[in-house]
Coordinates of C-alpha atoms in Angstrom, one line a residue:
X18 CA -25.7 60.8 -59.0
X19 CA -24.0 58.8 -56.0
X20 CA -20.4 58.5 -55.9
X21 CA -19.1 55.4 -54.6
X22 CA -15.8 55.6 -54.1
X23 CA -13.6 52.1 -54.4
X24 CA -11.6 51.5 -51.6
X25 CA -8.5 48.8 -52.0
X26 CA -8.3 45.2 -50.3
X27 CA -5.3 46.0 -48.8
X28 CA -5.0 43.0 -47.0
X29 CA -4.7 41.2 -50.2
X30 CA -2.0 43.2 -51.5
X31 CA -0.2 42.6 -48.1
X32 CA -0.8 38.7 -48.7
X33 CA 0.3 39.4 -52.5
X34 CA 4.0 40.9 -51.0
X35 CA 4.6 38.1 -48.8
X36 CA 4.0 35.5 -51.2
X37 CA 6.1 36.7 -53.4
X38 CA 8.9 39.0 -51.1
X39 CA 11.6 37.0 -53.0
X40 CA 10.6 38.1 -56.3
X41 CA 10.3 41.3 -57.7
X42 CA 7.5 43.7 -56.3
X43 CA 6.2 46.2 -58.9
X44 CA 4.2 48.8 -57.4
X45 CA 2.3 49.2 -60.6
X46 CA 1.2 45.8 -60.7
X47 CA -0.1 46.2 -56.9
X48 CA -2.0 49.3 -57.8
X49 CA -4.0 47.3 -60.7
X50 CA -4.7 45.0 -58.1
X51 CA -6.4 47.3 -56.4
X52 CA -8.3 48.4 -59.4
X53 CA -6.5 52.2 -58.2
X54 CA -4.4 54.6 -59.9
X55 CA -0.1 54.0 -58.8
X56 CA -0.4 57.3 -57.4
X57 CA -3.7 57.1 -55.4
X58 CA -2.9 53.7 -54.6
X59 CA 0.7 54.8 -52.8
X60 CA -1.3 57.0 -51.0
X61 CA -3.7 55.1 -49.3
X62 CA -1.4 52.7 -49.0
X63 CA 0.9 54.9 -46.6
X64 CA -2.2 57.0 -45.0
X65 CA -3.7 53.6 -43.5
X66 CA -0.3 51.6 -43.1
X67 CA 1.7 54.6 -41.7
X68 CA 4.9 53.5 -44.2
X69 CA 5.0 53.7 -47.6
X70 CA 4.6 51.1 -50.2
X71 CA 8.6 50.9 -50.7
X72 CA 9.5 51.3 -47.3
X73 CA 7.3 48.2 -46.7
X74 CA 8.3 46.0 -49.0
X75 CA 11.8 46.7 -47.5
X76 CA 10.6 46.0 -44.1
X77 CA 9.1 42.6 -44.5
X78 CA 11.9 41.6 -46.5
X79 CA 14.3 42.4 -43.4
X80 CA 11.9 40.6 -41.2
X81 CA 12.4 37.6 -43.3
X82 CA 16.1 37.6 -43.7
X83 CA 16.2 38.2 -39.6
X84 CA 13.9 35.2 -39.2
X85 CA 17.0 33.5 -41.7
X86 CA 19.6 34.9 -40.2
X87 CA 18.7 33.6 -36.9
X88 CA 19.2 30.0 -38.0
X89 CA 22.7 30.8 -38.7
X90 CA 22.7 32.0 -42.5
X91 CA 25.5 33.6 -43.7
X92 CA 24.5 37.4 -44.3
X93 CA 25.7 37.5 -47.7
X94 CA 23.3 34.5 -48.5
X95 CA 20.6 36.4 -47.3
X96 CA 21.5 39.8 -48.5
X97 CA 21.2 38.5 -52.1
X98 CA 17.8 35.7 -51.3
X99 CA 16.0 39.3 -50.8
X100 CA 17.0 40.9 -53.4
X101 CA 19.8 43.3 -51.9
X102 CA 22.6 44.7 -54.5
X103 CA 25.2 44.4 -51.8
X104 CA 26.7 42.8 -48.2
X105 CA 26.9 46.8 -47.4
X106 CA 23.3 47.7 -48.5
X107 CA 22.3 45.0 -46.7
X108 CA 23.7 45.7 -43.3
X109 CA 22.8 49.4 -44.2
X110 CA 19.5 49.0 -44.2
X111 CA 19.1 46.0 -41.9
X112 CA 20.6 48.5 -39.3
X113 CA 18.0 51.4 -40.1
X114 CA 15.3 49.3 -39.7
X115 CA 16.6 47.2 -36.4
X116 CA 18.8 49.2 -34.9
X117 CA 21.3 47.1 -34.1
X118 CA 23.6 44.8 -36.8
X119 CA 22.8 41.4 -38.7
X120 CA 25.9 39.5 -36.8
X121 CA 23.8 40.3 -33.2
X122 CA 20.7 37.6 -34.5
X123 CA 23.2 34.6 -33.7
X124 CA 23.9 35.2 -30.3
X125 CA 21.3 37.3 -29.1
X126 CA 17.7 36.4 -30.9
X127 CA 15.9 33.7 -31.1
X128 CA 13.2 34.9 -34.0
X129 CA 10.0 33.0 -34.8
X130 CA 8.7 32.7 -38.6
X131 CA 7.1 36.0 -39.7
X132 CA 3.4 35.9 -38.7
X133 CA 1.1 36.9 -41.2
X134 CA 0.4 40.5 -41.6
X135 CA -2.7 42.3 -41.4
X136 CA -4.0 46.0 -41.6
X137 CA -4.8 46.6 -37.6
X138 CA -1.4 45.0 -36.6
X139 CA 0.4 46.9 -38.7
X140 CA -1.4 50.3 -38.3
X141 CA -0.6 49.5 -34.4
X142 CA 2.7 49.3 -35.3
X143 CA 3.2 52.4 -37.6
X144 CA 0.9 54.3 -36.0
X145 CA 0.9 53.7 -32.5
X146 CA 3.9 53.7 -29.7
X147 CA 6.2 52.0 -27.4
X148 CA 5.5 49.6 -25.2
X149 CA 8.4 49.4 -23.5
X150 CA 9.9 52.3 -21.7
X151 CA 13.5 51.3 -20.1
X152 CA 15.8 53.2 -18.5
X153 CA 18.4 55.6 -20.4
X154 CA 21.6 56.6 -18.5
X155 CA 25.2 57.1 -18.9
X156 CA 27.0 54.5 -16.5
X157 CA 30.3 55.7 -14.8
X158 CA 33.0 53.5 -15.2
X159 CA 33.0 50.8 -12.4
X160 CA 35.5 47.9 -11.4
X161 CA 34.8 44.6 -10.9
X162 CA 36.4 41.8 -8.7
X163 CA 35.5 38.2 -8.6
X164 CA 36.1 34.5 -9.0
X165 CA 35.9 33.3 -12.8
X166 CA 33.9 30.5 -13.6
X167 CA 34.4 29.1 -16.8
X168 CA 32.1 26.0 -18.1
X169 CA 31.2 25.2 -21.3
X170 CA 27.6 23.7 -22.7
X171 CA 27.3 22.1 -26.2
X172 CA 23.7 23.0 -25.9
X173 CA 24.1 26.9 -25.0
X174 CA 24.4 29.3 -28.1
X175 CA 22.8 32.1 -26.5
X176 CA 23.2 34.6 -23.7
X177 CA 19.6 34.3 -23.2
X178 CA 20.6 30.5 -22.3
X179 CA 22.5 32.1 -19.4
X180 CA 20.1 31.4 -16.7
X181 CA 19.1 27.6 -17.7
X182 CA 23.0 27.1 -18.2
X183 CA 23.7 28.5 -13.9
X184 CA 21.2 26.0 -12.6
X185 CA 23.2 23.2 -14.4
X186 CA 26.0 24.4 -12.6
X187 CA 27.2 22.5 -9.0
X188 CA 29.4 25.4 -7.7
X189 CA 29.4 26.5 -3.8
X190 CA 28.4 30.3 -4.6
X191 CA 27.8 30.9 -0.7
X192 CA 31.4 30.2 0.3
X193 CA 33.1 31.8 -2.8
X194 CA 30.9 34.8 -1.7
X195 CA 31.7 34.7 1.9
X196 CA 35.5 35.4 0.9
X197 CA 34.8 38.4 -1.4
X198 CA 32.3 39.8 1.3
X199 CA 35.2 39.5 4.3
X200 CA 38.0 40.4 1.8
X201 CA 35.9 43.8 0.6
X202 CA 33.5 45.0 2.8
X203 CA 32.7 48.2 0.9
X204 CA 31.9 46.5 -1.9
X205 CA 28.6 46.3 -3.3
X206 CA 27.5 42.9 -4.2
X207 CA 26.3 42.0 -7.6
X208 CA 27.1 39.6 -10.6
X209 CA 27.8 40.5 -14.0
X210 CA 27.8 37.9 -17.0
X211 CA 29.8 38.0 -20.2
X212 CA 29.4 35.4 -22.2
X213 CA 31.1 34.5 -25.7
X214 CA 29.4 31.9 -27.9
X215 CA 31.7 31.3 -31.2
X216 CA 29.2 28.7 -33.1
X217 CA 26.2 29.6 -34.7
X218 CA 22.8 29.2 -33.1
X219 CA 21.6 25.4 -33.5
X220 CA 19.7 24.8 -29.9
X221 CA 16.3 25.3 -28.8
X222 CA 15.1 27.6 -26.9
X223 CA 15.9 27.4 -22.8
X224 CA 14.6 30.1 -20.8
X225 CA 11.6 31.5 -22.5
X226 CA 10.9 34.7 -20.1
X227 CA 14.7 35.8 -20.4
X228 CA 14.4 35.2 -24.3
X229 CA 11.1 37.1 -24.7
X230 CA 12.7 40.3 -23.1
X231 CA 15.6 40.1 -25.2
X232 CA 13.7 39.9 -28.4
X233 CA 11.4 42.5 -27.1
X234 CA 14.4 45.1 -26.6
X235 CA 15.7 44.3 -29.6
X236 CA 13.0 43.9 -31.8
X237 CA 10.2 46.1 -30.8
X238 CA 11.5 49.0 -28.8
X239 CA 14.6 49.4 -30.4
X240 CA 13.5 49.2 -33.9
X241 CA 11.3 52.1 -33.4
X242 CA 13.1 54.4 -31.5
X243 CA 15.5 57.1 -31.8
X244 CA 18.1 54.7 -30.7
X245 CA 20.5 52.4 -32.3
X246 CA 22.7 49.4 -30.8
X247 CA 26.4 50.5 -29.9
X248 CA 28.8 47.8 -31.2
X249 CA 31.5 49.3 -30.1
X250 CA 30.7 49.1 -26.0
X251 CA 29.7 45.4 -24.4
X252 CA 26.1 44.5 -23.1
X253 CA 25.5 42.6 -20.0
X254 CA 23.2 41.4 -17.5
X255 CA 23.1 42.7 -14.6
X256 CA 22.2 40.5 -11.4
X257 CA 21.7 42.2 -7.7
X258 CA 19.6 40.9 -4.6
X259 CA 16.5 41.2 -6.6
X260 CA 18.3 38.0 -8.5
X261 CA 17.8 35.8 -5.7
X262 CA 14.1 36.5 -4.6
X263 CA 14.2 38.3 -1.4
X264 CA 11.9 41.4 -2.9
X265 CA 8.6 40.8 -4.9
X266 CA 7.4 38.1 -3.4
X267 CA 9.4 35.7 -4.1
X268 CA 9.7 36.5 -7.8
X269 CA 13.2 37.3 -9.5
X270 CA 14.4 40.3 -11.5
X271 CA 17.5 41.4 -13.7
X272 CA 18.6 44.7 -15.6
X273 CA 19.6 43.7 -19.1
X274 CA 22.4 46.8 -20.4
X275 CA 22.4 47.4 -23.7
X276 CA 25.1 50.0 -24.9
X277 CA 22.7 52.5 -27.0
X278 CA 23.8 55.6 -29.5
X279 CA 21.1 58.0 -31.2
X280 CA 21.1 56.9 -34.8
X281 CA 23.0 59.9 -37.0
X282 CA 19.5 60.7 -38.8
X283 CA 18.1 61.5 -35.0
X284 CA 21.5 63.3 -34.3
X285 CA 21.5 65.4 -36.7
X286 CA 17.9 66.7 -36.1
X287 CA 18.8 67.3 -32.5
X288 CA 21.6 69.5 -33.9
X289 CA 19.5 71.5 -36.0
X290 CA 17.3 72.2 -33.1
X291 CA 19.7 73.4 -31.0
X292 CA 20.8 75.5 -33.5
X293 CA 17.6 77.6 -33.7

């Protein structure tokens, strides 16, 4: 006798969770779906997804409410549209998953609709690495001096807007930086911007290279590393003579600093092992 052995249309069942990731998900009802016990079911599910079934669900809910949250929805509107108990829970597990808190998708993201799902791109995902592989130090404490430059722009929400918002900008940077460069001539020459955007996010997006970086630090390396976002420290962007195109050919470059912390779950492992 030949055996044939069913094997589940998972792709379906990913189809089936996002059409219905408002609603309640029942992992029995996904395993009859796929004509598979709930137990052998869960298994295959997490063997060829790399995450399991639970874990999922959770996931592609968060990736909804960040998509929500970007267009300036209240958190605690959002919390409860996907089905979380609490603001806390919410934030909780938002944080787990991201890295870095729900307040940070106003002024940092600017998140496209979740893209349909499939088996590869999500065993690439689960299964597979980092992309990105930035630099990890601990910065000694540095002062600053300058000229402010305050300006406002109805149409900047965003620190990724920074760049677009500067060429907008008539300002005589050569003699302003003629003075600092006579007054200290030790210094090293560089530009830092902090910038505070009190409204939610309602413009369009400005500088699309600057943006994708963002998102990709923040969504894709971050979320699956060991790391977590450090609220309590200020990010910046760096900007040096590599700003101003005299390296590269021509072509410009900044440092984006995010303040990192290992997450407590990767913190406590690395105790453990020291320990030993």
């Amino acid at each position: 006798m030949i055996h044939i052995q069913h094997t589940p249309d998972l792709q379906s069942i990913l189809d089936y969770i996002d059409t219905n990731i408002k609603n309640e998900i029942n992992a029995v009802v996904l395993a009859e779906k796929s004509r598979y016990s709930a137990y052998h079911f869960s298994r295959v599910f997490t063997r060829t997804i790399g995450i399991p079934l639970r874990s999922y669900v959770t996931w592609r809910r968060l990736q909804y409410a960040l998509y929500d949250l970007s267009l300036g929805k209240k958190v605690i509107d959002v919390a409860m549209e996907y089905s979380f108990e609490t603001h806390g829970g919410f934030t909780k597990a938002f944080i787990r998953w991201f890295g870095f808190p729900p307040s940070l998708c106003r002024s940092r993201l600017t998140v496209n609709p979740p893209i349909k799902p499939d088996v590869k791109m999500l065993t690439n995902k689960f299964l597979g690495g980092n992309a990105m592989h930035p630099h990890i130090i601990e910065l000694t404490p540095f002062s600053a001096v300058g000229y402010p430059s305050r300006h406002k722009a109805d149409d900047t929400q965003k620190i990724a807007n920074d760049p677009t918002l500067w060429n907008t900008l008539d300002i005589d940077f050569g003699s302003i930086l003629t003075k600092l460069y006579d007054a200290f001539t030790l210094s090293k020459h560089f530009e830092i911007c902090l910038t505070y955007f009190p409204t939610p996010p309602t413009g369009d997006l400005l500088d699309q290279v600057v943006q994708d970086t963002w998102n990709d630090i923040f969504l894709h390396w971050l979320t699956q590393s060991e790391f977590e976002y450090d609220d309590t420290r200020r990010d910046f962007s760096y900007h040096d003579y590599r700003d101003h195109g005299w390296y590269f050919g021509g072509k410009l470059q900044i440092d984006f600093c995010i303040p990192i912390r290992q997450r407590e779950e990767e913190m406590r492992k690395s105790q453990l092992r020291a320990g030993r």
